[in-house]
PDB file of C-alpha atoms in Angstrom:
ATOM      1  CA  UNK A   1      24.188 -17.154  -4.797  1.00 61.00           C
ATOM      2  CA  UNK A   2      20.489 -16.996  -5.711  1.00 85.00           C
ATOM      3  CA  UNK A   3      19.577 -13.296  -5.807  1.00 88.00           C
ATOM      4  CA  UNK A   4      16.432 -13.979  -3.759  1.00 87.00           C
ATOM      5  CA  UNK A   5      18.545 -15.131  -0.799  1.00 89.00           C
ATOM      6  CA  UNK A   6      20.661 -11.988  -0.454  1.00 93.00           C
ATOM      7  CA  UNK A   7      18.300 -10.058   1.858  1.00 96.00           C
ATOM      8  CA  UNK A   8      18.573  -9.963   5.664  1.00 95.00           C
ATOM      9  CA  UNK A   9      16.312  -8.581   8.433  1.00 94.00           C
ATOM     10  CA  UNK A  10      17.293  -5.169   9.767  1.00 95.00           C
ATOM     11  CA  UNK A  11      17.596  -5.362  13.558  1.00 93.00           C
ATOM     12  CA  UNK A  12      17.110  -1.752  14.705  1.00 95.00           C
ATOM     13  CA  UNK A  13      15.007   0.372  17.064  1.00 95.00           C
ATOM     14  CA  UNK A  14      12.927   3.399  16.122  1.00 94.00           C
ATOM     15  CA  UNK A  15      15.700   5.672  17.386  1.00 94.00           C
ATOM     16  CA  UNK A  16      18.405   4.115  15.213  1.00 96.00           C
ATOM     17  CA  UNK A  17      19.500   5.694  11.940  1.00 95.00           C
ATOM     18  CA  UNK A  18      18.308   3.901   8.824  1.00 96.00           C
ATOM     19  CA  UNK A  19      20.767   2.795   6.115  1.00 97.00           C
ATOM     20  CA  UNK A  20      21.825   5.476   3.641  1.00 98.00           C
ATOM     21  CA  UNK A  21      20.761   3.216   0.786  1.00 98.00           C
ATOM     22  CA  UNK A  22      18.828  -0.042   1.089  1.00 98.00           C
ATOM     23  CA  UNK A  23      17.233  -2.431  -1.383  1.00 98.00           C
ATOM     24  CA  UNK A  24      14.563  -5.064  -0.821  1.00 98.00           C
ATOM     25  CA  UNK A  25      12.716  -7.703  -2.808  1.00 98.00           C
ATOM     26  CA  UNK A  26       8.991  -7.015  -2.383  1.00 98.00           C
ATOM     27  CA  UNK A  27       8.089 -10.682  -2.534  1.00 97.00           C
ATOM     28  CA  UNK A  28       4.541 -10.221  -1.166  1.00 97.00           C
ATOM     29  CA  UNK A  29       3.710  -7.499  -3.733  1.00 98.00           C
ATOM     30  CA  UNK A  30       2.860  -7.727  -7.400  1.00 98.00           C
ATOM     31  CA  UNK A  31       0.928  -5.816 -10.043  1.00 98.00           C
ATOM     32  CA  UNK A  32      -1.941  -6.240 -12.453  1.00 98.00           C
ATOM     33  CA  UNK A  33      -0.925  -5.423 -16.012  1.00 98.00           C
ATOM     34  CA  UNK A  34      -3.509  -3.841 -18.301  1.00 97.00           C
ATOM     35  CA  UNK A  35      -2.789  -3.452 -22.025  1.00 98.00           C
ATOM     36  CA  UNK A  36      -4.859  -3.079 -25.184  1.00 97.00           C
ATOM     37  CA  UNK A  37      -6.616  -0.370 -27.212  1.00 97.00           C
ATOM     38  CA  UNK A  38      -9.377   0.128 -24.609  1.00 97.00           C
ATOM     39  CA  UNK A  39      -7.197  -0.011 -21.493  1.00 97.00           C
ATOM     40  CA  UNK A  40      -7.717   3.642 -20.556  1.00 97.00           C
ATOM     41  CA  UNK A  41     -11.486   3.785 -21.075  1.00 96.00           C
ATOM     42  CA  UNK A  42     -12.080   0.402 -19.455  1.00 97.00           C
ATOM     43  CA  UNK A  43     -10.040   1.213 -16.368  1.00 97.00           C
ATOM     44  CA  UNK A  44     -11.618   4.677 -16.102  1.00 97.00           C
ATOM     45  CA  UNK A  45     -15.010   3.032 -15.691  1.00 96.00           C
ATOM     46  CA  UNK A  46     -13.806   0.648 -12.992  1.00 97.00           C
ATOM     47  CA  UNK A  47     -11.720   2.594 -10.461  1.00 98.00           C
ATOM     48  CA  UNK A  48     -11.962   5.629  -8.170  1.00 98.00           C
ATOM     49  CA  UNK A  49      -9.005   7.596  -9.568  1.00 98.00           C
ATOM     50  CA  UNK A  50      -8.861   9.575 -12.814  1.00 98.00           C
ATOM     51  CA  UNK A  51      -7.050   7.427 -15.365  1.00 98.00           C
ATOM     52  CA  UNK A  52      -7.625   9.800 -18.294  1.00 97.00           C
ATOM     53  CA  UNK A  53      -5.584  12.622 -16.775  1.00 97.00           C
ATOM     54  CA  UNK A  54      -2.716  10.450 -15.496  1.00 98.00           C
ATOM     55  CA  UNK A  55       0.483  11.629 -17.173  1.00 98.00           C
ATOM     56  CA  UNK A  56       3.241   9.212 -18.156  1.00 97.00           C
ATOM     57  CA  UNK A  57       5.543  10.616 -15.475  1.00 97.00           C
ATOM     58  CA  UNK A  58       2.980  10.418 -12.644  1.00 98.00           C
ATOM     59  CA  UNK A  59       1.474   7.739 -10.405  1.00 98.00           C
ATOM     60  CA  UNK A  60      -1.704   7.829  -8.360  1.00 98.00           C
ATOM     61  CA  UNK A  61      -3.466   5.853  -5.671  1.00 98.00           C
ATOM     62  CA  UNK A  62      -6.800   4.329  -6.582  1.00 98.00           C
ATOM     63  CA  UNK A  63      -9.320   1.732  -5.473  1.00 98.00           C
ATOM     64  CA  UNK A  64     -11.501  -0.822  -7.217  1.00 98.00           C
ATOM     65  CA  UNK A  65     -14.853  -1.389  -5.509  1.00 98.00           C
ATOM     66  CA  UNK A  66     -17.911  -3.593  -5.795  1.00 97.00           C
ATOM     67  CA  UNK A  67     -21.305  -2.110  -6.647  1.00 96.00           C
ATOM     68  CA  UNK A  68     -21.875  -1.221  -2.974  1.00 96.00           C
ATOM     69  CA  UNK A  69     -18.629   0.727  -2.750  1.00 97.00           C
ATOM     70  CA  UNK A  70     -16.682  -1.883  -0.762  1.00 98.00           C
ATOM     71  CA  UNK A  71     -13.021  -2.052  -1.758  1.00 98.00           C
ATOM     72  CA  UNK A  72     -11.605  -5.085  -3.557  1.00 98.00           C
ATOM     73  CA  UNK A  73      -8.164  -3.526  -3.856  1.00 98.00           C
ATOM     74  CA  UNK A  74      -6.150  -0.385  -3.238  1.00 98.00           C
ATOM     75  CA  UNK A  75      -3.336   0.088  -5.729  1.00 98.00           C
ATOM     76  CA  UNK A  76      -0.749   2.505  -7.053  1.00 98.00           C
ATOM     77  CA  UNK A  77      -1.442   3.080 -10.748  1.00 98.00           C
ATOM     78  CA  UNK A  78       1.214   4.095 -13.274  1.00 98.00           C
ATOM     79  CA  UNK A  79       2.174   3.698 -16.911  1.00 98.00           C
ATOM     80  CA  UNK A  80       4.325   0.571 -17.359  1.00 98.00           C
ATOM     81  CA  UNK A  81       5.685  -0.853 -20.605  1.00 95.00           C
ATOM     82  CA  UNK A  82       2.831  -0.625 -23.153  1.00 94.00           C
ATOM     83  CA  UNK A  83       0.014  -0.211 -20.651  1.00 97.00           C
ATOM     84  CA  UNK A  84      -0.773   0.309 -16.979  1.00 98.00           C
ATOM     85  CA  UNK A  85       0.376  -1.389 -13.794  1.00 98.00           C
ATOM     86  CA  UNK A  86      -1.792  -1.583 -10.669  1.00 98.00           C
ATOM     87  CA  UNK A  87       0.705  -2.275  -7.868  1.00 98.00           C
ATOM     88  CA  UNK A  88      -0.764  -3.963  -4.766  1.00 98.00           C
ATOM     89  CA  UNK A  89      -0.277  -6.787  -2.249  1.00 97.00           C
ATOM     90  CA  UNK A  90      -0.043 -10.168  -3.938  1.00 97.00           C
ATOM     91  CA  UNK A  91      -2.585 -11.797  -1.611  1.00 96.00           C
ATOM     92  CA  UNK A  92      -5.340  -9.532  -2.969  1.00 97.00           C
ATOM     93  CA  UNK A  93      -4.689 -10.400  -6.605  1.00 96.00           C
ATOM     94  CA  UNK A  94      -6.637 -13.640  -7.013  1.00 94.00           C
ATOM     95  CA  UNK A  95      -9.966 -12.065  -6.091  1.00 97.00           C
ATOM     96  CA  UNK A  96      -9.149  -8.666  -7.585  1.00 98.00           C
ATOM     97  CA  UNK A  97      -8.189 -10.109 -10.959  1.00 97.00           C
ATOM     98  CA  UNK A  98     -11.495 -11.968 -11.210  1.00 97.00           C
ATOM     99  CA  UNK A  99     -13.466  -8.867 -10.205  1.00 97.00           C
ATOM    100  CA  UNK A 100     -11.744  -6.329 -12.449  1.00 97.00           C
ATOM    101  CA  UNK A 101     -11.936  -8.669 -15.465  1.00 96.00           C
ATOM    102  CA  UNK A 102     -15.706  -9.205 -15.168  1.00 93.00           C
ATOM    103  CA  UNK A 103     -16.644  -6.892 -18.036  1.00 91.00           C
ATOM    104  CA  UNK A 104     -13.399  -7.031 -20.017  1.00 92.00           C
ATOM    105  CA  UNK A 105     -14.934  -9.376 -22.605  1.00 90.00           C
ATOM    106  CA  UNK A 106     -16.690  -6.331 -24.080  1.00 88.00           C
ATOM    107  CA  UNK A 107     -13.460  -4.312 -24.471  1.00 94.00           C
ATOM    108  CA  UNK A 108     -10.120  -4.616 -26.232  1.00 96.00           C
ATOM    109  CA  UNK A 109      -8.092  -5.054 -23.065  1.00 97.00           C
ATOM    110  CA  UNK A 110      -5.840  -7.778 -21.691  1.00 97.00           C
ATOM    111  CA  UNK A 111      -5.678  -8.030 -17.892  1.00 98.00           C
ATOM    112  CA  UNK A 112      -3.111 -10.301 -16.229  1.00 97.00           C
ATOM    113  CA  UNK A 113      -0.797 -10.521 -13.242  1.00 97.00           C
ATOM    114  CA  UNK A 114       2.624  -9.258 -14.277  1.00 97.00           C
ATOM    115  CA  UNK A 115       5.690 -11.498 -14.368  1.00 97.00           C
ATOM    116  CA  UNK A 116       7.844  -8.544 -13.309  1.00 98.00           C
ATOM    117  CA  UNK A 117       9.729  -8.418 -10.013  1.00 98.00           C
ATOM    118  CA  UNK A 118       9.007  -5.668  -7.476  1.00 98.00           C
ATOM    119  CA  UNK A 119      12.018  -4.139  -5.712  1.00 98.00           C
ATOM    120  CA  UNK A 120      12.088  -1.295  -3.192  1.00 98.00           C
ATOM    121  CA  UNK A 121      14.889   1.298  -3.069  1.00 98.00           C
ATOM    122  CA  UNK A 122      15.000   3.138   0.279  1.00 98.00           C
ATOM    123  CA  UNK A 123      17.029   5.604   2.308  1.00 98.00           C
ATOM    124  CA  UNK A 124      18.397   9.178   2.150  1.00 98.00           C
ATOM    125  CA  UNK A 125      20.401   8.305  -0.973  1.00 98.00           C
ATOM    126  CA  UNK A 126      17.566   6.566  -2.843  1.00 97.00           C
ATOM    127  CA  UNK A 127      16.820   9.658  -4.917  1.00 97.00           C
ATOM    128  CA  UNK A 128      20.485  10.013  -5.835  1.00 96.00           C
ATOM    129  CA  UNK A 129      20.630   6.380  -6.983  1.00 96.00           C
ATOM    130  CA  UNK A 130      17.545   6.856  -9.151  1.00 96.00           C
ATOM    131  CA  UNK A 131      18.911  10.076 -10.672  1.00 96.00           C
ATOM    132  CA  UNK A 132      22.180   8.328 -11.547  1.00 95.00           C
ATOM    133  CA  UNK A 133      20.425   5.367 -13.143  1.00 94.00           C
ATOM    134  CA  UNK A 134      17.663   7.101 -15.122  1.00 94.00           C
ATOM    135  CA  UNK A 135      17.575   9.820 -17.750  1.00 90.00           C
ATOM    136  CA  UNK A 136      14.169  11.443 -17.147  1.00 88.00           C
ATOM    137  CA  UNK A 137      13.124  13.604 -14.186  1.00 90.00           C
ATOM    138  CA  UNK A 138       9.508  12.673 -13.420  1.00 95.00           C
ATOM    139  CA  UNK A 139       8.004  10.648 -10.585  1.00 98.00           C
ATOM    140  CA  UNK A 140       7.653   7.692 -12.955  1.00 98.00           C
ATOM    141  CA  UNK A 141      10.707   6.880 -15.055  1.00 97.00           C
ATOM    142  CA  UNK A 142      11.552   4.161 -17.573  1.00 95.00           C
ATOM    143  CA  UNK A 143      14.334   1.780 -16.573  1.00 93.00           C
ATOM    144  CA  UNK A 144      16.152  -0.817 -18.623  1.00 85.00           C
ATOM    145  CA  UNK A 145      13.436  -3.475 -18.823  1.00 93.00           C
ATOM    146  CA  UNK A 146      11.087  -1.862 -16.316  1.00 96.00           C
ATOM    147  CA  UNK A 147       9.807   1.221 -14.503  1.00 98.00           C
ATOM    148  CA  UNK A 148      10.851   3.258 -11.455  1.00 98.00           C
ATOM    149  CA  UNK A 149       8.069   4.922  -9.403  1.00 98.00           C
ATOM    150  CA  UNK A 150       8.586   7.526  -6.682  1.00 98.00           C
ATOM    151  CA  UNK A 151       6.752   6.675  -3.457  1.00 98.00           C
ATOM    152  CA  UNK A 152       8.309   9.380  -1.257  1.00 96.00           C
ATOM    153  CA  UNK A 153      11.511  11.374  -0.942  1.00 92.00           C
ATOM    154  CA  UNK A 154      13.260   8.310   0.503  1.00 96.00           C
ATOM    155  CA  UNK A 155      11.521   5.530  -1.392  1.00 98.00           C
ATOM    156  CA  UNK A 156      11.235   4.300  -4.981  1.00 98.00           C
ATOM    157  CA  UNK A 157       9.489   1.227  -6.366  1.00 98.00           C
ATOM    158  CA  UNK A 158      11.255  -0.647  -9.178  1.00 98.00           C
ATOM    159  CA  UNK A 159       9.119  -2.974 -11.304  1.00 98.00           C
ATOM    160  CA  UNK A 160      11.514  -4.859 -13.582  1.00 98.00           C
ATOM    161  CA  UNK A 161      12.038  -8.159 -15.368  1.00 97.00           C
ATOM    162  CA  UNK A 162      13.555 -11.126 -13.565  1.00 96.00           C
ATOM    163  CA  UNK A 163      16.861 -10.755 -15.399  1.00 95.00           C
ATOM    164  CA  UNK A 164      17.032  -7.012 -14.692  1.00 95.00           C
ATOM    165  CA  UNK A 165      16.269  -7.652 -11.009  1.00 96.00           C
ATOM    166  CA  UNK A 166      19.022 -10.254 -10.779  1.00 96.00           C
ATOM    167  CA  UNK A 167      21.591  -7.918 -12.344  1.00 95.00           C
ATOM    168  CA  UNK A 168      20.574  -4.970 -10.190  1.00 95.00           C
ATOM    169  CA  UNK A 169      20.688  -6.950  -6.941  1.00 96.00           C
ATOM    170  CA  UNK A 170      24.007  -8.634  -7.694  1.00 95.00           C
ATOM    171  CA  UNK A 171      25.607  -5.268  -8.539  1.00 94.00           C
ATOM    172  CA  UNK A 172      24.038  -3.356  -5.626  1.00 95.00           C
ATOM    173  CA  UNK A 173      26.550  -2.060  -3.062  1.00 93.00           C
ATOM    174  CA  UNK A 174      24.132  -0.802  -0.385  1.00 95.00           C
ATOM    175  CA  UNK A 175      22.294  -2.713   2.357  1.00 97.00           C
ATOM    176  CA  UNK A 176      20.045  -5.566   1.200  1.00 97.00           C
ATOM    177  CA  UNK A 177      17.127  -5.927   3.616  1.00 97.00           C
ATOM    178  CA  UNK A 178      13.981  -8.035   3.847  1.00 97.00           C
ATOM    179  CA  UNK A 179      10.710  -6.405   2.837  1.00 97.00           C
ATOM    180  CA  UNK A 180       9.505  -5.682   6.386  1.00 96.00           C
ATOM    181  CA  UNK A 181      11.596  -2.514   6.200  1.00 97.00           C
ATOM    182  CA  UNK A 182       9.437  -1.318   3.278  1.00 98.00           C
ATOM    183  CA  UNK A 183       6.345  -1.985   5.391  1.00 97.00           C
ATOM    184  CA  UNK A 184       7.740   0.318   8.082  1.00 97.00           C
ATOM    185  CA  UNK A 185       7.674   3.212   5.609  1.00 97.00           C
ATOM    186  CA  UNK A 186       4.123   2.358   4.483  1.00 98.00           C
ATOM    187  CA  UNK A 187       2.980   2.559   8.093  1.00 98.00           C
ATOM    188  CA  UNK A 188       4.852   5.768   8.904  1.00 97.00           C
ATOM    189  CA  UNK A 189       3.502   7.327   5.694  1.00 98.00           C
ATOM    190  CA  UNK A 190       0.002   5.937   6.504  1.00 98.00           C
ATOM    191  CA  UNK A 191      -0.469   4.358   3.077  1.00 98.00           C
ATOM    192  CA  UNK A 192      -3.242   1.728   2.920  1.00 97.00           C
ATOM    193  CA  UNK A 193      -2.204  -1.899   2.475  1.00 96.00           C
ATOM    194  CA  UNK A 194      -5.216  -4.055   1.575  1.00 96.00           C
ATOM    195  CA  UNK A 195      -4.505  -7.775   1.726  1.00 96.00           C
ATOM    196  CA  UNK A 196      -6.974 -10.632   1.270  1.00 95.00           C
ATOM    197  CA  UNK A 197      -8.238 -10.449   4.882  1.00 93.00           C
ATOM    198  CA  UNK A 198      -9.460  -6.851   4.393  1.00 95.00           C
ATOM    199  CA  UNK A 199     -11.051  -7.170   0.926  1.00 97.00           C
ATOM    200  CA  UNK A 200     -14.691  -6.155   0.482  1.00 96.00           C
ATOM    201  CA  UNK A 201     -14.835  -4.701   4.020  1.00 96.00           C
ATOM    202  CA  UNK A 202     -14.175  -0.936   3.752  1.00 97.00           C
ATOM    203  CA  UNK A 203     -15.278   1.949   1.558  1.00 97.00           C
ATOM    204  CA  UNK A 204     -12.443   4.034   0.044  1.00 97.00           C
ATOM    205  CA  UNK A 205     -12.805   6.926   2.522  1.00 97.00           C
ATOM    206  CA  UNK A 206     -12.301   4.555   5.458  1.00 97.00           C
ATOM    207  CA  UNK A 207      -8.847   3.915   3.952  1.00 98.00           C
ATOM    208  CA  UNK A 208      -8.100   7.655   3.611  1.00 97.00           C
ATOM    209  CA  UNK A 209      -8.090   7.489  -0.196  1.00 97.00           C
ATOM    210  CA  UNK A 210      -9.693  10.929  -0.433  1.00 96.00           C
ATOM    211  CA  UNK A 211      -6.680  12.405   1.392  1.00 96.00           C
ATOM    212  CA  UNK A 212      -4.185  10.583  -0.844  1.00 97.00           C
ATOM    213  CA  UNK A 213      -5.653  11.842  -4.138  1.00 96.00           C
ATOM    214  CA  UNK A 214      -6.999   8.367  -4.806  1.00 97.00           C
ATOM    215  CA  UNK A 215     -10.610   9.448  -5.479  1.00 97.00           C
ATOM    216  CA  UNK A 216     -11.743  11.753  -8.283  1.00 97.00           C
ATOM    217  CA  UNK A 217     -15.167  13.199  -7.481  1.00 94.00           C
ATOM    218  CA  UNK A 218     -15.565  14.897 -10.886  1.00 95.00           C
ATOM    219  CA  UNK A 219     -14.943  11.965 -13.262  1.00 92.00           C
ATOM    220  CA  UNK A 220     -17.657   9.905 -14.906  1.00 88.00           C
ATOM    221  CA  UNK A 221     -19.365   6.827 -13.512  1.00 93.00           C
ATOM    222  CA  UNK A 222     -17.444   3.881 -12.096  1.00 96.00           C
ATOM    223  CA  UNK A 223     -18.344   0.833 -10.041  1.00 95.00           C
ATOM    224  CA  UNK A 224     -19.337   1.856  -6.507  1.00 95.00           C
ATOM    225  CA  UNK A 225     -19.408   5.587  -7.295  1.00 96.00           C
ATOM    226  CA  UNK A 226     -22.788   6.192  -5.645  1.00 95.00           C
ATOM    227  CA  UNK A 227     -21.574   5.018  -2.241  1.00 94.00           C
ATOM    228  CA  UNK A 228     -18.282   6.920  -2.537  1.00 95.00           C
ATOM    229  CA  UNK A 229     -20.105  10.145  -3.456  1.00 94.00           C
ATOM    230  CA  UNK A 230     -22.643   9.685  -0.666  1.00 93.00           C
ATOM    231  CA  UNK A 231     -19.819   9.250   1.846  1.00 91.00           C
ATOM    232  CA  UNK A 232     -18.411  12.618   0.776  1.00 91.00           C
ATOM    233  CA  UNK A 233     -21.537  14.714   0.379  1.00 91.00           C
ATOM    234  CA  UNK A 234     -23.714  13.202   3.117  1.00 89.00           C
ATOM    235  CA  UNK A 235     -20.988  12.430   5.633  1.00 84.00           C
ATOM    236  CA  UNK A 236     -21.945   8.779   6.050  1.00 85.00           C
ATOM    237  CA  UNK A 237     -18.392   7.519   6.538  1.00 91.00           C
ATOM    238  CA  UNK A 238     -17.618   6.881  10.201  1.00 93.00           C
ATOM    239  CA  UNK A 239     -14.182   5.268   9.935  1.00 96.00           C
ATOM    240  CA  UNK A 240     -10.615   6.183   9.006  1.00 97.00           C
ATOM    241  CA  UNK A 241      -7.218   4.518   8.881  1.00 98.00           C
ATOM    242  CA  UNK A 242      -4.644   5.466  11.522  1.00 98.00           C
ATOM    243  CA  UNK A 243      -1.062   4.583  12.370  1.00 98.00           C
ATOM    244  CA  UNK A 244      -0.868   3.070  15.841  1.00 98.00           C
ATOM    245  CA  UNK A 245       2.018   2.021  18.057  1.00 98.00           C
ATOM    246  CA  UNK A 246       2.642   0.018  21.200  1.00 98.00           C
ATOM    247  CA  UNK A 247       4.552  -2.779  22.850  1.00 97.00           C
ATOM    248  CA  UNK A 248       4.543  -6.502  22.155  1.00 97.00           C
ATOM    249  CA  UNK A 249       5.232  -9.331  24.580  1.00 96.00           C
ATOM    250  CA  UNK A 250       5.958 -11.924  21.883  1.00 96.00           C
ATOM    251  CA  UNK A 251       6.739 -11.558  18.156  1.00 95.00           C
ATOM    252  CA  UNK A 252       3.660 -10.951  16.023  1.00 94.00           C
ATOM    253  CA  UNK A 253       2.741 -14.000  13.894  1.00 90.00           C
ATOM    254  CA  UNK A 254       3.194 -13.770  10.150  1.00 85.00           C
ATOM    255  CA  UNK A 255       0.190 -14.460   7.945  1.00 82.00           C
ATOM    256  CA  UNK A 256      -2.397 -14.404  10.736  1.00 88.00           C
ATOM    257  CA  UNK A 257      -5.171 -11.907  11.497  1.00 91.00           C
ATOM    258  CA  UNK A 258      -4.209  -9.892  14.578  1.00 95.00           C
ATOM    259  CA  UNK A 259      -7.236  -8.424  16.358  1.00 96.00           C
ATOM    260  CA  UNK A 260      -7.118  -5.049  18.084  1.00 97.00           C
ATOM    261  CA  UNK A 261      -9.281  -4.092  21.090  1.00 97.00           C
ATOM    262  CA  UNK A 262     -10.019  -0.642  22.544  1.00 97.00           C
ATOM    263  CA  UNK A 263     -10.719   0.363  26.118  1.00 96.00           C
ATOM    264  CA  UNK A 264     -14.335   1.265  26.925  1.00 94.00           C
ATOM    265  CA  UNK A 265     -14.455   2.186  30.591  1.00 91.00           C
ATOM    266  CA  UNK A 266     -13.117  -0.822  32.467  1.00 90.00           C
ATOM    267  CA  UNK A 267     -13.882  -3.160  29.586  1.00 95.00           C
ATOM    268  CA  UNK A 268     -12.378  -3.946  26.202  1.00 97.00           C
ATOM    269  CA  UNK A 269     -14.258  -3.997  22.920  1.00 96.00           C
ATOM    270  CA  UNK A 270     -13.204  -5.225  19.470  1.00 96.00           C
ATOM    271  CA  UNK A 271     -11.794  -2.316  17.464  1.00 95.00           C
ATOM    272  CA  UNK A 272     -10.528  -3.884  14.238  1.00 94.00           C
ATOM    273  CA  UNK A 273      -7.419  -5.664  13.029  1.00 95.00           C
ATOM    274  CA  UNK A 274      -3.876  -4.780  12.058  1.00 97.00           C
ATOM    275  CA  UNK A 275      -3.634  -4.113   8.318  1.00 95.00           C
ATOM    276  CA  UNK A 276       0.163  -4.043   8.326  1.00 95.00           C
ATOM    277  CA  UNK A 277       2.726  -4.010  11.106  1.00 97.00           C
ATOM    278  CA  UNK A 278       6.443  -3.605  11.759  1.00 97.00           C
ATOM    279  CA  UNK A 279       8.358  -4.884  14.788  1.00 97.00           C
ATOM    280  CA  UNK A 280      11.434  -3.060  16.086  1.00 97.00           C
ATOM    281  CA  UNK A 281      14.271  -4.768  17.949  1.00 95.00           C
ATOM    282  CA  UNK A 282      13.147  -3.470  21.369  1.00 95.00           C
ATOM    283  CA  UNK A 283       9.643  -5.050  21.461  1.00 95.00           C
ATOM    284  CA  UNK A 284       8.098  -1.861  20.138  1.00 97.00           C
ATOM    285  CA  UNK A 285       5.828  -2.117  17.101  1.00 98.00           C
ATOM    286  CA  UNK A 286       3.840   0.081  14.733  1.00 98.00           C
ATOM    287  CA  UNK A 287       0.828  -0.779  12.612  1.00 98.00           C
ATOM    288  CA  UNK A 288      -2.069   0.504  10.536  1.00 98.00           C
ATOM    289  CA  UNK A 289      -5.709  -0.039  11.522  1.00 98.00           C
ATOM    290  CA  UNK A 290      -9.121   1.198  10.397  1.00 97.00           C
ATOM    291  CA  UNK A 291     -10.891   2.654  13.432  1.00 97.00           C
ATOM    292  CA  UNK A 292     -13.941   4.812  14.228  1.00 95.00           C
ATOM    293  CA  UNK A 293     -13.068   8.369  13.205  1.00 93.00           C
ATOM    294  CA  UNK A 294     -14.582   9.937  16.327  1.00 93.00           C
ATOM    295  CA  UNK A 295     -12.304   8.324  18.921  1.00 94.00           C
ATOM    296  CA  UNK A 296     -10.503  10.478  21.439  1.00 93.00           C
ATOM    297  CA  UNK A 297      -6.802  10.903  20.687  1.00 92.00           C
ATOM    298  CA  UNK A 298      -5.859   9.273  23.995  1.00 94.00           C
ATOM    299  CA  UNK A 299      -7.976   6.122  23.449  1.00 96.00           C
ATOM    300  CA  UNK A 300      -6.122   3.068  24.704  1.00 97.00           C
ATOM    301  CA  UNK A 301      -5.798  -0.154  22.698  1.00 98.00           C
ATOM    302  CA  UNK A 302      -4.347  -3.614  23.164  1.00 98.00           C
ATOM    303  CA  UNK A 303      -3.688  -6.673  21.030  1.00 98.00           C
ATOM    304  CA  UNK A 304      -6.407  -9.245  21.679  1.00 96.00           C
ATOM    305  CA  UNK A 305      -3.917 -12.128  21.812  1.00 95.00           C
ATOM    306  CA  UNK A 306      -1.494 -10.119  24.002  1.00 97.00           C
ATOM    307  CA  UNK A 307      -3.781  -8.463  26.588  1.00 96.00           C
ATOM    308  CA  UNK A 308      -0.858  -7.035  28.596  1.00 97.00           C
ATOM    309  CA  UNK A 309       0.093  -4.761  25.698  1.00 97.00           C
ATOM    310  CA  UNK A 310      -0.933  -1.107  25.371  1.00 98.00           C
ATOM    311  CA  UNK A 311      -1.202   0.766  22.090  1.00 98.00           C
ATOM    312  CA  UNK A 312      -2.168   4.290  21.058  1.00 98.00           C
ATOM    313  CA  UNK A 313      -3.070   6.212  17.908  1.00 97.00           C
ATOM    314  CA  UNK A 314      -0.348   8.254  16.240  1.00 97.00           C
ATOM    315  CA  UNK A 315      -0.912  11.484  14.285  1.00 96.00           C
ATOM    316  CA  UNK A 316      -1.566  11.103  10.567  1.00 97.00           C
ATOM    317  CA  UNK A 317       1.109  12.624   8.299  1.00 97.00           C
ATOM    318  CA  UNK A 318      -1.616  14.252   6.179  1.00 96.00           C
ATOM    319  CA  UNK A 319      -5.031  15.866   6.553  1.00 95.00           C
ATOM    320  CA  UNK A 320      -8.187  13.813   6.032  1.00 91.00           C
ATOM    321  CA  UNK A 321      -9.868  16.728   4.260  1.00 74.00           C
ATOM    322  CA  UNK A 322     -10.539  15.955   0.603  1.00 56.00           C
ATOM    323  CA  UNK A 323     -10.885  19.533  -0.579  1.00 53.00           C
TER     324      UNK A 323
END
C-alpha cells in the first residue's frame, strides 16, 4: 500500500478521548530550506524573531513582513540538516519564496522549498515515542534523515526524507489520521496559520506573535521593523487572533474562504474570515480568526454562508502581553 493512503479521518466529538498515539501526513505543510555561509545573517535581517540566539535544540515562531509590516508568512524556525527550516503552510510558499529571496543575490545563501516530508506525531504518548526514537533531550532533535521538533507536550513535528517517512509510517503501530486532527491542536493552542488567502493582510501583533515569542524587539533592523515597533510602543494595533467555536448546518468547504460576521445590534457586519477550522462529528466546529481586540467577550458571530449558525470567542491559552 502507498504510504500516503494509510491515513483516515477521525470521527469524534470534542468530549471524546483522543488516541494515545496518532500520526499524520501534513500534506498541506512544507518548509523553506536556507543553507549557506550567510544564512544566519541574511535571515536575521529579514524576519521578526532573533535568529542569532536560536540554539540548535530550540525552535521559535517568526514572521516575514513587507516594508509596511504586513505579514507574508508566519513560520516555525529551527535548525535542520546543514541550515534552517521555516515550517509553514504550503499554500503560502510560492509568494513567500519570491519575497524572502529578493535580496539573496547579495549573500551566500541558498533558499529553496524542501523536498522533505512533514509528519505530525500526536497524543499523550507522543513524547514517549520521541524519547524512545531519539538520543538527545532538547525541543529540536536530530532523527535518522531528518529532524523532530516539539510543538507542545502532546505534539511533535517530524521533517524527514521521503524514504524515512515511508519506513516510519509503515512501521507505525498507533492510529494513522488525516491532517485535520493536527489543525485541531493548532486551533486549541491558538497558533497562527497563514495561508495564501491571508498573506499581506495583517501585522505580526494581529496574529499574536508577540505573545508567542515570535518578535524580538531588541534585535537589529529587519524588513517591516518600524511598523512592528510602532504597534508595540504606540499601541496602534487594534486586532488580535482568537479561537472561536460554534455550530455548522452543513460541512465547511475545503479550500474556500469562509467569511465570519458579528452581531451589531439587530444587524450583522463583516468580521473577518476563518484562518483554520476543525469540524467535529456532532456539527460542532472550532476555528481561528483575526478580530478587533476590543470586542466584548459575549459578542455573537455567525458564518456568512450559514446565517443560522451562532459562534462565540473562546479564551486564549496565553496572555497577549509581550513583556
